[in-house]
Short mmCIF file of C-alpha atoms in Angstrom, two decimals:
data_model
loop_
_atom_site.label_atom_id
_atom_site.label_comp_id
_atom_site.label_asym_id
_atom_site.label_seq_id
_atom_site.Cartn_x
_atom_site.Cartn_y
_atom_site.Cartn_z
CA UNK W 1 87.20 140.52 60.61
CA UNK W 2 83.69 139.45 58.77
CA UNK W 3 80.78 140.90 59.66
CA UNK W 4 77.53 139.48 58.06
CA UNK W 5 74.52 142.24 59.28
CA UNK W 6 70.56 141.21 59.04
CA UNK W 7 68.60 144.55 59.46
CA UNK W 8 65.34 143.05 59.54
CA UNK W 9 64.73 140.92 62.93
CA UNK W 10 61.24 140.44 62.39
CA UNK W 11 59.37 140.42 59.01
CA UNK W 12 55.95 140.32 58.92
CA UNK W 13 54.17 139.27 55.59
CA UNK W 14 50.75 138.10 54.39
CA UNK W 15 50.44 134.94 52.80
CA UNK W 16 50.91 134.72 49.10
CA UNK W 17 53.26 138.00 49.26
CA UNK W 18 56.48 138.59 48.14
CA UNK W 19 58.99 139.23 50.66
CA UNK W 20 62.74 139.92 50.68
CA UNK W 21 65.20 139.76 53.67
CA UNK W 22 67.90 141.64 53.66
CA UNK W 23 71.65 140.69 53.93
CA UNK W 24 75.28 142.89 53.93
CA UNK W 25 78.19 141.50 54.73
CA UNK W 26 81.64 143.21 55.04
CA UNK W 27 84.87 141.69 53.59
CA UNK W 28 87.95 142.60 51.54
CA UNK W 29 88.21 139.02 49.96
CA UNK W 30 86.22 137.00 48.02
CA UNK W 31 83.77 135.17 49.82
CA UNK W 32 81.03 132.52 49.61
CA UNK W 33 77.76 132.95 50.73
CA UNK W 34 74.44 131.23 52.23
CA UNK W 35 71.22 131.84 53.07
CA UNK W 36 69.99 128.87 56.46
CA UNK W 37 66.79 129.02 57.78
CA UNK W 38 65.45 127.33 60.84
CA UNK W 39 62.41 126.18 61.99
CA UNK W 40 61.30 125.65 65.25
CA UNK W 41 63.22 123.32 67.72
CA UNK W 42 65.33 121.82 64.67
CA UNK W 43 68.48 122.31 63.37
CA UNK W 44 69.77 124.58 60.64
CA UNK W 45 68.90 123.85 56.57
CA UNK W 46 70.77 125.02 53.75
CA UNK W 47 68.26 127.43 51.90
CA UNK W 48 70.67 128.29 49.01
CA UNK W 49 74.19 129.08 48.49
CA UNK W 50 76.57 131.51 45.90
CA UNK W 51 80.25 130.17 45.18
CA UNK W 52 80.54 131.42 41.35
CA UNK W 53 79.37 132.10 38.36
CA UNK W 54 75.80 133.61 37.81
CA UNK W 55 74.54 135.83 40.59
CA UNK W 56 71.41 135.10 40.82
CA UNK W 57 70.87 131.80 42.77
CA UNK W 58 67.88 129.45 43.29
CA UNK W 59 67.12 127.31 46.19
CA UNK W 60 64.62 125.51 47.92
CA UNK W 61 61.10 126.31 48.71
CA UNK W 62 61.15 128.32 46.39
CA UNK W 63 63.44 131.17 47.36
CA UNK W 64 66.61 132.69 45.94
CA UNK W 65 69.10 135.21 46.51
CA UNK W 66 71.01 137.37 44.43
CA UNK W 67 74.64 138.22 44.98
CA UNK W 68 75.87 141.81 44.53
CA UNK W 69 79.44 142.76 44.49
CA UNK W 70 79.41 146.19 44.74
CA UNK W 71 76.67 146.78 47.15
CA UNK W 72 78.03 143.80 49.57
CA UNK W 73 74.51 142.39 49.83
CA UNK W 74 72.87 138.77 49.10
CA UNK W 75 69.13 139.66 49.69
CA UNK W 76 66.91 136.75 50.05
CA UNK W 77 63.53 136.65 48.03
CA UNK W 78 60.34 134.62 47.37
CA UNK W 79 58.09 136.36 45.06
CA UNK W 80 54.45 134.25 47.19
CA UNK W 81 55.34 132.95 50.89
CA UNK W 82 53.12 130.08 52.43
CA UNK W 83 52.27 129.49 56.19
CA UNK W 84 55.23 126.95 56.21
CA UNK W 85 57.90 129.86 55.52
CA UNK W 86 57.46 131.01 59.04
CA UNK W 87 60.67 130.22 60.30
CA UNK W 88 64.08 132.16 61.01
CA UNK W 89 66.60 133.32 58.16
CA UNK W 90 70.25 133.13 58.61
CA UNK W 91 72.67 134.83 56.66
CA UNK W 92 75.68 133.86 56.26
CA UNK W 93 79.76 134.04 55.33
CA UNK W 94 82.69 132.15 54.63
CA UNK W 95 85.74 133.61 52.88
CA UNK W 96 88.14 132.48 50.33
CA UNK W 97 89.63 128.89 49.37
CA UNK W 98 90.26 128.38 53.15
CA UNK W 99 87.89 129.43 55.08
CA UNK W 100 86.42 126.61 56.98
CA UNK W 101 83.95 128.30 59.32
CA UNK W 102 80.94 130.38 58.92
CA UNK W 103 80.03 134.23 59.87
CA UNK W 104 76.63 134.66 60.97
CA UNK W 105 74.09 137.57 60.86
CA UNK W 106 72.54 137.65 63.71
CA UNK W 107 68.54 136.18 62.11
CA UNK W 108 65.45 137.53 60.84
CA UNK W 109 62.09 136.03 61.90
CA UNK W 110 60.12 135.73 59.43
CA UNK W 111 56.02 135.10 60.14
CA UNK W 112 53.47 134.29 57.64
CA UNK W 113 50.24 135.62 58.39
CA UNK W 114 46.94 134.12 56.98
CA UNK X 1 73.82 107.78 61.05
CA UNK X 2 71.78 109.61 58.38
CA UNK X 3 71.95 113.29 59.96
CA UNK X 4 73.96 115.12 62.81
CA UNK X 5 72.88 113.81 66.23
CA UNK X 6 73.01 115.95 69.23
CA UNK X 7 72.73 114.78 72.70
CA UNK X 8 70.62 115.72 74.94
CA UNK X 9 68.70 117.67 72.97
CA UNK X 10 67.76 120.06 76.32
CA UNK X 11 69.57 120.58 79.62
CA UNK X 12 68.99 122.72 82.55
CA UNK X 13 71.23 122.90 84.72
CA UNK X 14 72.85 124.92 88.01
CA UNK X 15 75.13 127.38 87.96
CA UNK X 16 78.64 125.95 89.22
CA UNK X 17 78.17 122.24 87.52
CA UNK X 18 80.30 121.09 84.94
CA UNK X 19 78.29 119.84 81.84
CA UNK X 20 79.05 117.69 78.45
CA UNK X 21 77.36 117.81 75.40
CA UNK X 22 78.41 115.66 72.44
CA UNK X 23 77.74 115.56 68.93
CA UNK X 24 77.37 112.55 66.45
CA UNK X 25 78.94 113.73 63.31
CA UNK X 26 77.82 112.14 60.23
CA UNK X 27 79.37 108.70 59.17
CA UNK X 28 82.89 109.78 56.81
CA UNK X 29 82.70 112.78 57.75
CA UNK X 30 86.16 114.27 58.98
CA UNK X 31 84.99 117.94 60.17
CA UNK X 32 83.19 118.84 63.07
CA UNK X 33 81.97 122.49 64.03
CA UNK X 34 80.19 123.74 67.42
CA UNK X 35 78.48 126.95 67.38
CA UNK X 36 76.67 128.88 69.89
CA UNK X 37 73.13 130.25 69.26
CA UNK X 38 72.49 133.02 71.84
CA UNK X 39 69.20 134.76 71.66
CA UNK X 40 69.45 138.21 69.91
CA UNK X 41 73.10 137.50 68.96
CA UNK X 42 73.22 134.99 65.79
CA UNK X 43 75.84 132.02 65.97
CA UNK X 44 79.10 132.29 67.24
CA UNK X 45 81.74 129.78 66.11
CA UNK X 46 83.45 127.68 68.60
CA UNK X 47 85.63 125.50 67.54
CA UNK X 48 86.68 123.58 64.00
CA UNK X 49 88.19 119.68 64.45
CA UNK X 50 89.81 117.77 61.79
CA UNK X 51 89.60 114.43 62.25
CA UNK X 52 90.70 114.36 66.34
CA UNK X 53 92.49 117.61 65.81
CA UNK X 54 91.40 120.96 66.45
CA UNK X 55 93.43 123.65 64.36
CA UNK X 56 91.43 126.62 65.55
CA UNK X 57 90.06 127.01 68.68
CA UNK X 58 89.53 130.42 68.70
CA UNK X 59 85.99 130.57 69.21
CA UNK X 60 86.04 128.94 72.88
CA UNK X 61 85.16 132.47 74.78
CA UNK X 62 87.15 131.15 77.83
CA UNK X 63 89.11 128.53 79.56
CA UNK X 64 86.48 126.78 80.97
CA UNK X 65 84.88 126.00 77.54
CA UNK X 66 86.72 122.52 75.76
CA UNK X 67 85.95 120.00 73.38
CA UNK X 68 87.36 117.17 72.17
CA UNK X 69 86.84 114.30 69.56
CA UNK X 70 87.47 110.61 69.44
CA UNK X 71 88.62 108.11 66.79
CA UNK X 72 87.71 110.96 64.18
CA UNK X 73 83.91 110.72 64.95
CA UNK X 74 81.89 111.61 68.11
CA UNK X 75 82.59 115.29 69.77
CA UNK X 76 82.35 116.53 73.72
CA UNK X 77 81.36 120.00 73.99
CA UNK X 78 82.58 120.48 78.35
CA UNK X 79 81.72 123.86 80.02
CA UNK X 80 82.63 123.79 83.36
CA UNK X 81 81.43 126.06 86.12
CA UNK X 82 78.63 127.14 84.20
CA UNK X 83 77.66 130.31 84.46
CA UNK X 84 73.76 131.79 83.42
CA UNK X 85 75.74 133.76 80.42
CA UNK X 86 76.41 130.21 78.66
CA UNK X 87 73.47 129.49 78.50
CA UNK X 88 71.91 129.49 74.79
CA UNK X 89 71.48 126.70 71.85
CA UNK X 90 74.60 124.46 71.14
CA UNK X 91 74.90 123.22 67.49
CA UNK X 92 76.88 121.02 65.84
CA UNK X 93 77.84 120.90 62.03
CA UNK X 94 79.89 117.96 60.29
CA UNK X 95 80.97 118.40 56.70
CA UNK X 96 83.11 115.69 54.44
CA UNK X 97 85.67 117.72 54.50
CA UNK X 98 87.29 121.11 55.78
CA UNK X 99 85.30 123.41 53.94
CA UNK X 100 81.58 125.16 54.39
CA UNK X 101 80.50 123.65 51.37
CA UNK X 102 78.79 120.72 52.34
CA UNK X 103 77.89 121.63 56.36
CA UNK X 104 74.94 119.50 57.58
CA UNK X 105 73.72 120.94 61.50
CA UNK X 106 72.10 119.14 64.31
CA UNK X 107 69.27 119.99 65.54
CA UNK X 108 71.41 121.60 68.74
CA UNK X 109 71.23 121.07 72.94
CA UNK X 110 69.63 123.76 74.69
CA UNK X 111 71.17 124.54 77.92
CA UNK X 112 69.58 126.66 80.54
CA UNK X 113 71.99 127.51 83.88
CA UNK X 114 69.85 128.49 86.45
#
């Protein structure tokens, strides 16, 4: 079975600061791979997302992840976080062709402080 | 409509009742996902539909969990004899087709048993 593991569940960082959260995921197949995040009382928003190709992936706001193989890790960075990052990061996993549903790490909380 | 809509957006109710919660997929779009967001755990996957049908259910962690869709569009989440463990943050995802690719979430019912 897929495991996706966050070990951050709080970060902490001042404002204009890098920060990187930190993603692992365990699978013998190839997978795909996503970064949500979620602000307060809405829903989930696609941050970014790796399918093929190059490994390093940009998204929105700013932010991108880079996919490595042999480590089984797609870390999530911004190299200066704003006050509007605060918000919680999902990681998360689909494998192969097929796979039609999601593996989730359990979230990091991210806060901005001024 | 022009996102996933999620209805109603919080509920609180007793332990014992019976409860439905349905989801508003977005117009064309012939996949439906519900996930459960329990605090400290991630999200769990529930259940996948295609179109009315639902080729896995194996997310529903017991028999008095169901779901069902109509003419290939709105969703019924029904948890009967709610217990305090189900309660958490119900979300639903609809994507054009079955694949994570192109999941869009609503912004999920919370549900409190007390």
């Amino acid at each position: 079975a897929q495991s996706v593991t966050q070990l951050d569940s709080q970060v902490p960082v001042f404002e204009e600061a890098p920060v990187e959260l930190r993603c692992n995921y365990s699978s013998s197949v190839s997978v795909y791979l996503f970064w949500y995040v979620q602000y307060p009382n809405q829903g989930l928003q696609l941050l970014l997302k790796y399918l093929s190709g190059s490994t390093l992936v940009k998204g929105i706001n700013g932010f991108e992840a880079e996919f490595n193989k042999s480590q089984t890790s797609f870390h999530l960075r911004k190299p200066s976080v704003h006050i509007s990052d605060t918000a919680e990061y999902f990681c998360a996993v689909s494998e192969g062709n097929t796979g039609n549903q999601f593996y989730f790490g359990t979230g990091t909380s991210l806060t901005v402080i001024p | 409509g022009a996102g996933v809509s999620q209805s109603p957006s919080n509920k609180v109710t007793e332990k014992g009742k019976d409860v439905e919660l349905r989801c508003d997929p977005i117009s064309g779009h012939t996949a439906l996902y519900w996930y459960r967001q329990s605090l400290g755990q991630g999200l769990e996957f529930l259940i996948y539909f295609q179109g009315n049908s639902a080729p896995d259910k194996s997310g529903l962690p017991s028999d008095r969990f169901s779901a069902e869709r109509t003419g290939g569009s709105v969703s019924t989440l029904t948890i009967q004899r709610t217990q305090q463990e189900d309660s958490a943050v119900y979300l639903c995802a609809s994507s054009p087709k079955a694949t994570v690719y192109g999941y869009t979430f609503g912004s999920g019912t919370r549900l409190t048993v007390v």
